[in-house]
Coordinates of C-alpha atoms in Angstrom, one line a residue:
Chain A
M454 CA 1.0 -23.3 -120.6
K455 CA -2.4 -22.0 -119.4
K456 CA -2.6 -20.2 -116.1
P457 CA -4.4 -22.9 -114.1
D458 CA -1.9 -25.5 -115.4
R459 CA 0.9 -23.3 -114.4
A460 CA -0.6 -22.8 -110.9
L461 CA -1.0 -26.5 -110.5
R462 CA 2.6 -27.1 -111.7
D463 CA 3.8 -24.6 -109.1
I464 CA 1.9 -26.2 -106.3
H465 CA 3.2 -29.6 -107.2
T466 CA 6.7 -28.3 -107.6
A467 CA 6.6 -27.1 -104.0
D468 CA 5.3 -30.5 -103.0
D469 CA 8.2 -32.2 -104.7
A470 CA 10.8 -29.9 -103.3
G471 CA 13.2 -30.8 -100.6
G472 CA 15.4 -33.8 -100.4
N473 CA 18.7 -31.8 -100.6
G474 CA 19.9 -33.2 -97.3
I475 CA 19.7 -29.9 -95.5
H476 CA 17.3 -29.7 -92.6
P477 CA 14.4 -27.4 -93.3
L478 CA 15.0 -25.7 -89.9
A479 CA 18.5 -24.7 -91.1
C480 CA 17.0 -23.2 -94.3
L481 CA 14.4 -21.4 -92.3
L482 CA 16.8 -20.0 -89.8
V483 CA 19.1 -18.7 -92.6
T484 CA 16.1 -17.2 -94.4
I485 CA 14.9 -15.4 -91.2
L486 CA 18.4 -14.1 -90.6
Y487 CA 18.6 -12.9 -94.2
I488 CA 15.3 -11.1 -94.0
L489 CA 16.2 -9.4 -90.8
A490 CA 19.5 -8.3 -92.3
V491 CA 17.8 -6.9 -95.4
M492 CA 15.2 -5.1 -93.4
S493 CA 17.8 -3.5 -91.1
F494 CA 19.5 -1.5 -93.9
Q495 CA 19.1 2.3 -93.9
K496 CA 16.6 3.7 -96.3
Y497 CA 19.3 5.2 -98.5
N498 CA 21.7 2.3 -98.5
M499 CA 21.1 0.9 -101.9
A500 CA 24.7 -0.3 -102.4
G501 CA 24.5 -2.5 -99.3
L502 CA 21.2 -4.0 -100.4
A503 CA 22.7 -4.7 -103.8
G504 CA 25.2 -6.9 -102.1
M505 CA 22.5 -8.8 -100.4
A506 CA 21.2 -9.9 -103.8
L507 CA 24.2 -12.3 -103.9
Y508 CA 22.4 -14.6 -101.6
I509 CA 19.5 -14.9 -103.9
L510 CA 21.7 -15.3 -107.0
I511 CA 23.9 -18.0 -105.4
L512 CA 20.9 -20.0 -104.2
C513 CA 19.1 -19.7 -107.5
I514 CA 22.1 -21.2 -109.2
W515 CA 22.6 -23.8 -106.5
Y516 CA 19.0 -25.1 -106.6
D517 CA 18.6 -24.5 -110.3
I518 CA 15.7 -22.1 -109.8
S519 CA 14.6 -20.1 -112.8
I520 CA 15.1 -16.4 -112.1
L521 CA 12.3 -15.5 -114.5
D522 CA 9.9 -17.8 -112.7
M523 CA 11.0 -16.3 -109.4
L524 CA 10.4 -12.7 -110.7
R525 CA 7.0 -13.8 -112.0
H526 CA 6.1 -15.0 -108.5
I527 CA 7.4 -12.0 -106.6
W528 CA 5.9 -9.3 -108.7
P529 CA 3.0 -8.7 -106.2
A530 CA 5.7 -7.8 -103.6
F531 CA 7.1 -5.3 -106.1
L532 CA 3.6 -3.8 -106.6
L533 CA 2.9 -3.7 -102.9
T534 CA 6.1 -2.0 -101.9
A535 CA 5.8 0.4 -104.8
M536 CA 2.4 1.4 -103.6
I537 CA 3.7 1.8 -100.0
G538 CA 6.6 3.9 -101.1
I539 CA 5.0 5.9 -103.8
A540 CA 4.6 9.0 -101.6
N541 CA 8.3 9.0 -100.5
P542 CA 9.5 11.3 -103.3
I543 CA 6.9 13.9 -102.1
F544 CA 7.4 13.7 -98.4
D545 CA 11.1 13.0 -98.1
S546 CA 13.6 15.8 -97.7
T547 CA 14.4 16.0 -101.5
V548 CA 12.8 14.4 -104.5
S549 CA 16.0 12.4 -105.3
A550 CA 16.3 11.2 -101.7
G551 CA 12.6 10.2 -101.7
T552 CA 13.1 8.4 -105.0
L553 CA 16.1 6.6 -103.6
S554 CA 14.2 5.6 -100.4
M555 CA 11.3 4.3 -102.5
A556 CA 13.7 2.3 -104.6
T557 CA 15.3 0.9 -101.5
L558 CA 11.9 -0.1 -100.1
I559 CA 11.0 -1.9 -103.3
V560 CA 14.3 -3.7 -103.4
K561 CA 13.9 -4.7 -99.8
G562 CA 10.4 -6.1 -100.4
C563 CA 11.5 -8.0 -103.5
L564 CA 14.6 -9.5 -101.8
C565 CA 12.5 -10.7 -98.9
A566 CA 9.9 -12.2 -101.2
A567 CA 12.6 -13.8 -103.2
A568 CA 14.2 -15.3 -100.1
A569 CA 10.8 -16.7 -99.1
Y570 CA 10.2 -18.1 -102.6
I571 CA 13.6 -19.8 -102.5
L572 CA 12.9 -21.2 -99.0
I573 CA 9.7 -22.9 -100.3
A574 CA 11.6 -24.2 -103.4
Q575 CA 14.4 -25.5 -101.1
T576 CA 12.3 -27.3 -98.5
G577 CA 8.8 -27.9 -99.7
I578 CA 5.7 -26.8 -97.8
R579 CA 5.4 -29.7 -95.4
P580 CA 9.0 -29.8 -94.2
L581 CA 8.8 -26.1 -93.8
C582 CA 5.7 -26.3 -91.6
S583 CA 7.5 -29.0 -89.6
A584 CA 10.4 -26.6 -89.0
L585 CA 8.0 -23.9 -88.0
R586 CA 6.5 -26.4 -85.4
T587 CA 10.0 -27.0 -84.1
L588 CA 10.3 -23.2 -83.5
H589 CA 7.0 -23.5 -81.5
F590 CA 4.9 -21.6 -84.0
P591 CA 1.2 -21.9 -83.0
K592 CA -0.2 -25.3 -84.2
E593 CA -3.4 -23.6 -85.5
L594 CA -1.5 -21.3 -87.7
I595 CA 0.5 -24.1 -89.3
V596 CA -2.7 -26.3 -89.8
V597 CA -4.3 -23.3 -91.5
L598 CA -1.3 -22.9 -93.8
L599 CA -1.3 -26.6 -94.7
L600 CA -5.0 -26.7 -95.3
M601 CA -5.0 -23.6 -97.4
Y602 CA -2.3 -25.1 -99.5
R603 CA -4.3 -28.3 -99.9
Y604 CA -7.5 -26.5 -100.7
L605 CA -5.6 -24.4 -103.2
T606 CA -5.1 -27.5 -105.4
A607 CA -8.8 -28.3 -105.2
L608 CA -9.7 -24.7 -106.1
V609 CA -7.3 -24.5 -109.1
R610 CA -8.5 -27.9 -110.4
E611 CA -12.1 -26.7 -110.3
V612 CA -11.1 -23.5 -112.1
K613 CA -9.3 -25.5 -114.8
Q614 CA -12.3 -27.8 -115.3
M615 CA -14.8 -25.0 -115.5
L616 CA -12.6 -22.9 -117.8
T617 CA -12.1 -25.9 -120.1
A618 CA -15.8 -26.7 -120.2
Y619 CA -16.5 -23.0 -120.9
R620 CA -14.0 -22.8 -123.7
L621 CA -15.2 -25.9 -125.4
R622 CA -18.7 -24.5 -125.7
T623 CA -17.6 -21.0 -126.8
P624 CA -15.2 -21.4 -129.7
G625 CA -13.6 -18.3 -130.9
T626 CA -14.0 -16.2 -127.8
K627 CA -11.0 -15.1 -125.9
G628 CA -11.0 -15.2 -122.2
L629 CA -14.0 -15.0 -119.9
P630 CA -16.5 -12.2 -120.8
F631 CA -17.2 -9.9 -117.9
R632 CA -20.9 -10.7 -117.8
T633 CA -20.2 -14.4 -117.0
W634 CA -17.8 -13.6 -114.1
G635 CA -20.5 -13.4 -111.5
S636 CA -22.0 -16.8 -112.2
F637 CA -18.5 -18.3 -112.8
V638 CA -17.1 -17.2 -109.5
G639 CA -20.3 -18.2 -107.6
L640 CA -20.3 -21.6 -109.1
L641 CA -16.6 -22.0 -108.5
L642 CA -17.1 -21.1 -104.9
L643 CA -19.8 -23.6 -104.4
R644 CA -17.9 -26.4 -106.2
S645 CA -14.7 -25.7 -104.4
I646 CA -16.5 -25.7 -101.1
D647 CA -18.0 -29.1 -101.9
R648 CA -14.6 -30.4 -102.8
A649 CA -12.9 -28.9 -99.8
E650 CA -15.6 -30.4 -97.5
E651 CA -14.9 -33.8 -99.0
V652 CA -11.2 -33.4 -98.4
Y653 CA -11.8 -32.4 -94.9
E654 CA -14.2 -35.3 -94.3
S655 CA -11.5 -37.6 -95.6
M656 CA -9.0 -36.2 -93.2
Q657 CA -11.4 -36.5 -90.3
L658 CA -12.2 -40.1 -91.2
R659 CA -8.5 -40.9 -90.8
G660 CA -8.2 -39.5 -87.4
F661 CA -7.3 -35.8 -88.1
Q662 CA -7.9 -33.8 -85.0
G663 CA -6.4 -30.5 -85.8
D664 CA -2.8 -31.4 -86.0
F665 CA -0.8 -32.4 -89.1
L666 CA 1.8 -35.0 -88.1
L667 CA 4.6 -34.6 -90.6
S668 CA 7.2 -37.1 -91.5
P669 CA 10.6 -36.5 -89.9
G670 CA 12.4 -36.8 -93.2
S671 CA 16.1 -37.7 -93.6
Y672 CA 18.6 -34.8 -93.3
S673 CA 22.3 -34.6 -92.8
P674 CA 23.0 -32.8 -89.4
V675 CA 26.6 -32.0 -90.4
W676 CA 25.6 -30.6 -93.8
S677 CA 22.8 -28.6 -92.2
A678 CA 25.1 -27.2 -89.5
V679 CA 27.7 -26.2 -92.1
Y680 CA 25.0 -24.6 -94.3
T681 CA 23.7 -22.5 -91.4
V682 CA 27.1 -21.4 -90.1
L683 CA 28.5 -20.5 -93.6
W684 CA 25.5 -18.6 -94.6
G685 CA 25.3 -17.0 -91.2
I686 CA 28.9 -15.7 -91.6
A687 CA 28.2 -14.6 -95.2
I688 CA 25.0 -12.7 -94.3
F689 CA 26.8 -11.0 -91.4
A690 CA 29.7 -10.0 -93.7
L691 CA 27.3 -8.7 -96.4
R692 CA 25.4 -6.7 -93.8
F693 CA 28.2 -5.1 -91.8
F694 CA 31.2 -4.9 -94.1
P695 CA 31.4 -3.1 -97.4
V696 CA 32.3 -6.4 -99.1
F697 CA 32.3 -5.1 -102.7
Q698 CA 34.5 -2.1 -101.7
M699 CA 36.9 -4.4 -99.9
A700 CA 37.0 -6.8 -102.8
E701 CA 37.7 -3.9 -105.2
V702 CA 40.6 -2.7 -103.0
L703 CA 42.0 -6.2 -102.8
L704 CA 41.8 -6.6 -106.5
W705 CA 43.6 -3.4 -107.1
R706 CA 46.4 -4.4 -104.7
I707 CA 46.8 -7.7 -106.5
L708 CA 46.8 -6.0 -109.9
K709 CA 49.4 -3.5 -108.7
Chain B
M705 CA -23.7 -58.4 -82.6
A706 CA -23.9 -57.0 -86.0
D707 CA -21.1 -54.8 -87.3
I708 CA -23.5 -52.2 -88.6
E709 CA -27.0 -51.7 -87.2
I710 CA -29.2 -49.0 -88.6
T711 CA -32.7 -48.8 -87.1
D712 CA -35.6 -46.7 -88.2
V713 CA -33.4 -43.9 -89.6
N714 CA -34.8 -40.8 -91.2
F715 CA -32.6 -38.2 -92.7
S716 CA -33.0 -35.0 -94.6
Y717 CA -30.5 -32.4 -95.9
Q718 CA -33.2 -29.8 -96.0
K719 CA -36.2 -29.6 -93.8
G720 CA -39.2 -31.2 -95.4
R721 CA -37.2 -33.1 -98.0
E722 CA -36.5 -36.5 -96.6
V723 CA -33.6 -38.4 -98.3
L724 CA -33.8 -41.5 -96.2
H725 CA -37.0 -42.8 -94.8
Q726 CA -37.4 -45.4 -92.1
I727 CA -34.3 -47.2 -93.1
S728 CA -33.3 -50.3 -91.1
L729 CA -30.3 -52.3 -92.0
R730 CA -28.1 -54.9 -90.3
V731 CA -24.8 -56.0 -91.6
E732 CA -23.3 -59.1 -89.9
H733 CA -19.6 -59.5 -89.2
G734 CA -17.6 -60.6 -92.3
R735 CA -20.4 -60.2 -94.7
S736 CA -20.3 -58.3 -98.0
V737 CA -23.4 -56.3 -98.7
G738 CA -24.3 -54.3 -101.8
I739 CA -26.5 -51.3 -101.9
I740 CA -28.1 -50.6 -105.2
G741 CA -30.6 -48.1 -106.5
A742 CA -31.2 -45.5 -109.1
N743 CA -29.6 -42.0 -109.0
G744 CA -30.8 -40.1 -105.9
A745 CA -32.0 -43.2 -104.2
G746 CA -29.9 -42.3 -101.1
K747 CA -27.1 -44.9 -101.4
S748 CA -24.2 -42.4 -100.7
T749 CA -26.1 -40.7 -97.9
L750 CA -26.8 -44.1 -96.3
L751 CA -23.2 -45.0 -96.5
K752 CA -22.1 -41.8 -94.8
L753 CA -24.2 -42.3 -91.7
P754 CA -22.2 -45.1 -89.9
V755 CA -19.0 -43.1 -89.9
G756 CA -20.7 -40.0 -88.6
L757 CA -20.2 -37.8 -91.7
L758 CA -23.8 -36.7 -91.4
D759 CA -25.6 -35.8 -88.3
G760 CA -29.1 -34.7 -87.5
Y761 CA -30.8 -38.0 -88.4
E762 CA -33.6 -39.6 -86.5
G763 CA -33.3 -43.3 -85.3
T764 CA -30.3 -45.2 -84.0
I765 CA -27.1 -46.2 -85.7
R766 CA -24.4 -48.5 -84.3
A767 CA -21.2 -49.3 -86.0
A768 CA -18.4 -51.6 -84.8
G769 CA -20.3 -52.2 -81.6
Q770 CA -20.7 -48.5 -80.6
A771 CA -23.5 -45.9 -81.0
V772 CA -22.6 -43.4 -83.7
E773 CA -22.2 -40.3 -81.5
K774 CA -19.7 -37.5 -81.4
K775 CA -17.9 -38.9 -78.4
N776 CA -17.4 -42.3 -80.1
L777 CA -16.5 -41.0 -83.6
A778 CA -12.7 -41.3 -83.2
Q779 CA -12.9 -45.0 -82.2
I780 CA -15.6 -45.8 -84.8
R781 CA -13.6 -44.2 -87.6
K782 CA -10.6 -46.3 -86.6
K783 CA -12.6 -49.4 -87.1
V784 CA -14.8 -48.3 -90.0
G785 CA -13.1 -47.2 -93.2
Y786 CA -14.8 -45.1 -95.8
V787 CA -13.7 -45.0 -99.5
F788 CA -14.9 -41.9 -101.3
Q789 CA -16.4 -42.0 -104.7
N790 CA -13.9 -39.5 -106.0
P791 CA -10.3 -40.5 -105.1
D792 CA -9.2 -36.9 -105.5
S793 CA -11.2 -36.0 -102.5
Q794 CA -9.6 -38.8 -100.5
L795 CA -6.0 -38.4 -101.4
F796 CA -4.6 -35.0 -100.4
L797 CA -1.0 -35.5 -99.6
P798 CA 1.7 -35.3 -102.3
T799 CA 3.0 -38.9 -102.3
L800 CA 1.3 -42.3 -101.9
Y801 CA 3.4 -43.1 -98.9
E802 CA 2.5 -39.9 -97.1
D803 CA -1.1 -40.3 -97.8
V804 CA -1.3 -43.9 -96.6
A805 CA 0.7 -43.0 -93.5
F806 CA -1.6 -40.1 -92.6
G807 CA -4.1 -42.3 -90.7
P808 CA -1.7 -44.3 -88.6
R809 CA 0.3 -41.2 -87.7
N810 CA -2.9 -39.5 -86.5
Y811 CA -3.7 -42.4 -84.3
G812 CA -0.2 -42.1 -82.7
Y813 CA 1.6 -45.1 -84.2
P814 CA 5.3 -44.9 -83.8
E815 CA 7.1 -44.0 -87.0
E816 CA 8.7 -47.4 -87.4
Q817 CA 5.2 -49.0 -87.1
V818 CA 3.8 -46.5 -89.6
R819 CA 6.4 -47.5 -92.1
Q820 CA 5.7 -51.2 -91.6
K821 CA 2.0 -50.7 -91.8
V822 CA 2.2 -48.6 -95.0
M823 CA 4.5 -51.1 -96.7
E824 CA 2.2 -54.0 -95.7
V825 CA -0.9 -52.2 -97.1
L826 CA 0.9 -51.2 -100.3
E827 CA 1.9 -54.8 -100.8
R828 CA -1.7 -55.8 -100.3
V829 CA -2.9 -53.6 -103.1
R830 CA 0.3 -54.3 -105.1
M831 CA 1.5 -50.8 -105.2
E832 CA 4.7 -51.0 -103.1
H833 CA 6.8 -50.0 -106.1
L834 CA 4.8 -46.7 -106.3
K835 CA 5.2 -45.6 -102.7
D836 CA 7.1 -42.5 -103.6
R837 CA 5.0 -41.6 -106.6
Q838 CA 3.2 -38.3 -106.6
I839 CA -0.5 -38.7 -106.3
Y840 CA -1.2 -36.3 -109.2
R841 CA 0.9 -38.4 -111.5
M842 CA -1.2 -41.5 -110.9
S843 CA -3.9 -42.9 -113.2
G844 CA -7.5 -43.2 -112.1
G845 CA -7.2 -46.9 -111.3
Q846 CA -4.0 -46.3 -109.3
K847 CA -5.7 -43.5 -107.4
K848 CA -8.7 -45.7 -106.6
L849 CA -6.4 -48.5 -105.2
A850 CA -4.4 -45.8 -103.3
S851 CA -7.6 -44.5 -101.7
I852 CA -8.5 -48.1 -100.6
A853 CA -4.9 -48.5 -99.3
S854 CA -5.2 -45.3 -97.3
V855 CA -8.2 -46.7 -95.6
L856 CA -6.7 -50.2 -95.0
S857 CA -3.8 -48.7 -93.2
L858 CA -5.8 -48.4 -90.1
D859 CA -6.8 -52.1 -90.1
P860 CA -10.5 -51.4 -90.2
E861 CA -13.0 -54.1 -89.3
I862 CA -15.6 -52.7 -91.7
I863 CA -15.1 -51.0 -95.1
L864 CA -17.7 -48.8 -96.8
L865 CA -17.1 -48.2 -100.4
D866 CA -19.0 -45.6 -102.5
E867 CA -18.9 -46.5 -106.2
P868 CA -15.5 -48.2 -106.1
T869 CA -15.4 -48.9 -109.8
I870 CA -16.7 -45.7 -111.2
A871 CA -14.7 -44.4 -114.2
L872 CA -12.4 -47.3 -114.2
D873 CA -11.3 -49.3 -117.3
P874 CA -12.1 -53.0 -117.4
K875 CA -8.6 -54.1 -116.2
N876 CA -8.6 -51.7 -113.2
R877 CA -12.2 -52.7 -112.5
R878 CA -11.2 -56.3 -112.4
N879 CA -8.2 -55.5 -110.1
I880 CA -10.6 -53.8 -107.6
I881 CA -13.0 -56.7 -107.7
E882 CA -10.2 -59.2 -107.1
M883 CA -9.0 -57.1 -104.2
L884 CA -12.4 -56.7 -102.7
N885 CA -13.0 -60.5 -102.9
G886 CA -9.7 -61.1 -101.2
M887 CA -10.7 -58.9 -98.2
T888 CA -12.0 -60.5 -95.1
E889 CA -13.3 -57.3 -93.6
T890 CA -17.0 -56.6 -93.5
K891 CA -17.9 -54.7 -96.6
V892 CA -20.7 -52.4 -97.7
I893 CA -20.6 -51.4 -101.3
A894 CA -22.9 -48.8 -102.8
S895 CA -22.8 -48.9 -106.6
H896 CA -24.7 -48.6 -109.9
D897 CA -22.4 -51.3 -111.2
L898 CA -24.5 -54.3 -110.8
D899 CA -21.9 -56.6 -112.2
L900 CA -19.6 -55.5 -109.4
I901 CA -22.2 -56.2 -106.8
L902 CA -22.9 -59.6 -108.3
D903 CA -19.2 -60.4 -108.2
T904 CA -18.5 -59.2 -104.7
C905 CA -21.6 -59.2 -102.5
E906 CA -23.5 -62.0 -100.9
E907 CA -26.4 -59.9 -100.1
T908 CA -28.0 -56.9 -101.7
V909 CA -30.2 -54.1 -100.5
L910 CA -32.4 -52.3 -103.0
L911 CA -33.1 -48.7 -102.2
A912 CA -35.6 -46.4 -103.9
E913 CA -36.5 -42.9 -103.0
G914 CA -34.8 -43.2 -99.6
S915 CA -36.5 -46.4 -98.5
V916 CA -35.4 -50.0 -98.5
I917 CA -37.5 -51.9 -101.0
C918 CA -36.1 -55.3 -100.5
R919 CA -33.1 -57.2 -99.3
G920 CA -32.0 -60.6 -100.3
K921 CA -29.3 -62.9 -101.8
T922 CA -27.5 -61.0 -104.6
E923 CA -28.0 -63.8 -107.2
E924 CA -31.8 -63.8 -106.6
L925 CA -32.2 -60.0 -106.5
L926 CA -30.1 -59.2 -109.5
T927 CA -31.7 -61.8 -111.7
D928 CA -35.2 -60.4 -111.3
P929 CA -35.7 -58.2 -114.3
E930 CA -39.2 -57.1 -113.3
L931 CA -38.0 -55.9 -109.9
L932 CA -35.0 -54.1 -111.3
E933 CA -36.9 -52.4 -114.1
A934 CA -39.6 -51.3 -111.7
Y935 CA -36.9 -49.3 -109.9
D936 CA -35.1 -47.9 -113.0
M937 CA -32.4 -50.4 -113.2
E938 CA -31.4 -53.1 -115.6
L939 CA -30.0 -56.6 -115.3
P940 CA -26.2 -56.8 -114.8
L941 CA -24.5 -56.7 -118.2
C942 CA -23.2 -60.3 -117.8
M943 CA -26.8 -61.4 -117.7
Q944 CA -28.0 -59.4 -120.7
G945 CA -26.8 -62.1 -123.1
G946 CA -29.2 -61.1 -125.9
R947 CA -28.6 -57.4 -125.7
S948 CA -24.8 -57.4 -126.1
R949 CA -23.3 -58.1 -129.4
F950 CA -20.0 -59.2 -127.8
R951 CA -21.4 -61.7 -125.2
G952 CA -22.4 -65.2 -125.9

């Protein structure tokens, strides 16, 4: 699958997400709690962080999310945290301590990005924005988020069309030669601005005045509450108790 | 009072390059008016003016009984629907239901009424079975019908359609024509498709280089080969008996 097609598929997948009966607010709260828990670990506590990966694994299995796809999407978080932590081995007390703190930082970044990725896959972008509104996030911020998401589709479609048109007229060439990047990006910008303007005009014509009114959706309150409480307890346990150590001791006792 | 009243309007996108020149047009309530003209004649530009998509024009424009001014735009846009040439520009929400519900929700309809309105409109365009279909999975014809449905959901008194049959196959084209003929709202249709205009409009306005050349009954105007040819157009296909191998 070509890159623009894959990008479009990802956007549409996020559009189609949701419908699991759990209120997006519950998913959002659990994700926030998880991110806070991950971020609160000490910079050398790799063992504790490894335990937090259980949350990601369980949800990936539960929602049938491809781990490879997820890794493909969160690699910028890996790069970013690696760049931030690259100086740790030099400036920390010892090289090994610095390397460990850098690794911890990278794992933290990746776990948080993975949690955010799973949240989108669980809820979809619009229910998520609706949940953010419930938490009184600024209206403007949410509208920008939704518009960016909409315009992204227009932009990717334009890229796809332009790339196809280019390839059809340049058989045998691989990729886009560097010398055509300037005109390609310029034209892409102009075309996507036109498309984005039309989309915005269409929204205005149907009464859009700066606020996306999202459908309430149908969710099970009981299931949502159970989900929040259970994950709340699990995240608390993973954060404050050496769960693996306790499990190991328990296992030994049983075996004895 | 006319539903749309455009008087002595001049408009240009760039200074010194007038796209519309001294345009006057009156569309009475319940009428169906076609706007024809060669590429660049100003059809789409003219169609955008009554809903306030373009500003900076000279002259006066009234739509649905109100002057087209910023303060009236919300009320005008509730009464005047605009169907874009490209349905991909019009439909921006993931499912058909969500897109059709977008307008009523913005105008503060209660959720139950939104649902009722959406279902009513989808039934009207015979798409109720597709209400949960993702827009990107729809065919061109379905998207076109969906974009009309998204406009109808606000119960407009006037509908402006920009090339409603562009890139449609004959069956979908026929569906659109049947639907347009079944609509009682005032309609203004800008199109190159002269057969469509002939099938749906009582009156036609011929535009050329931003000016109204003539206005008259559709059957009279579209059967005048000299007039059409003078302005880079041809007779509707259904009247070109001798030219088509497949027509009698």
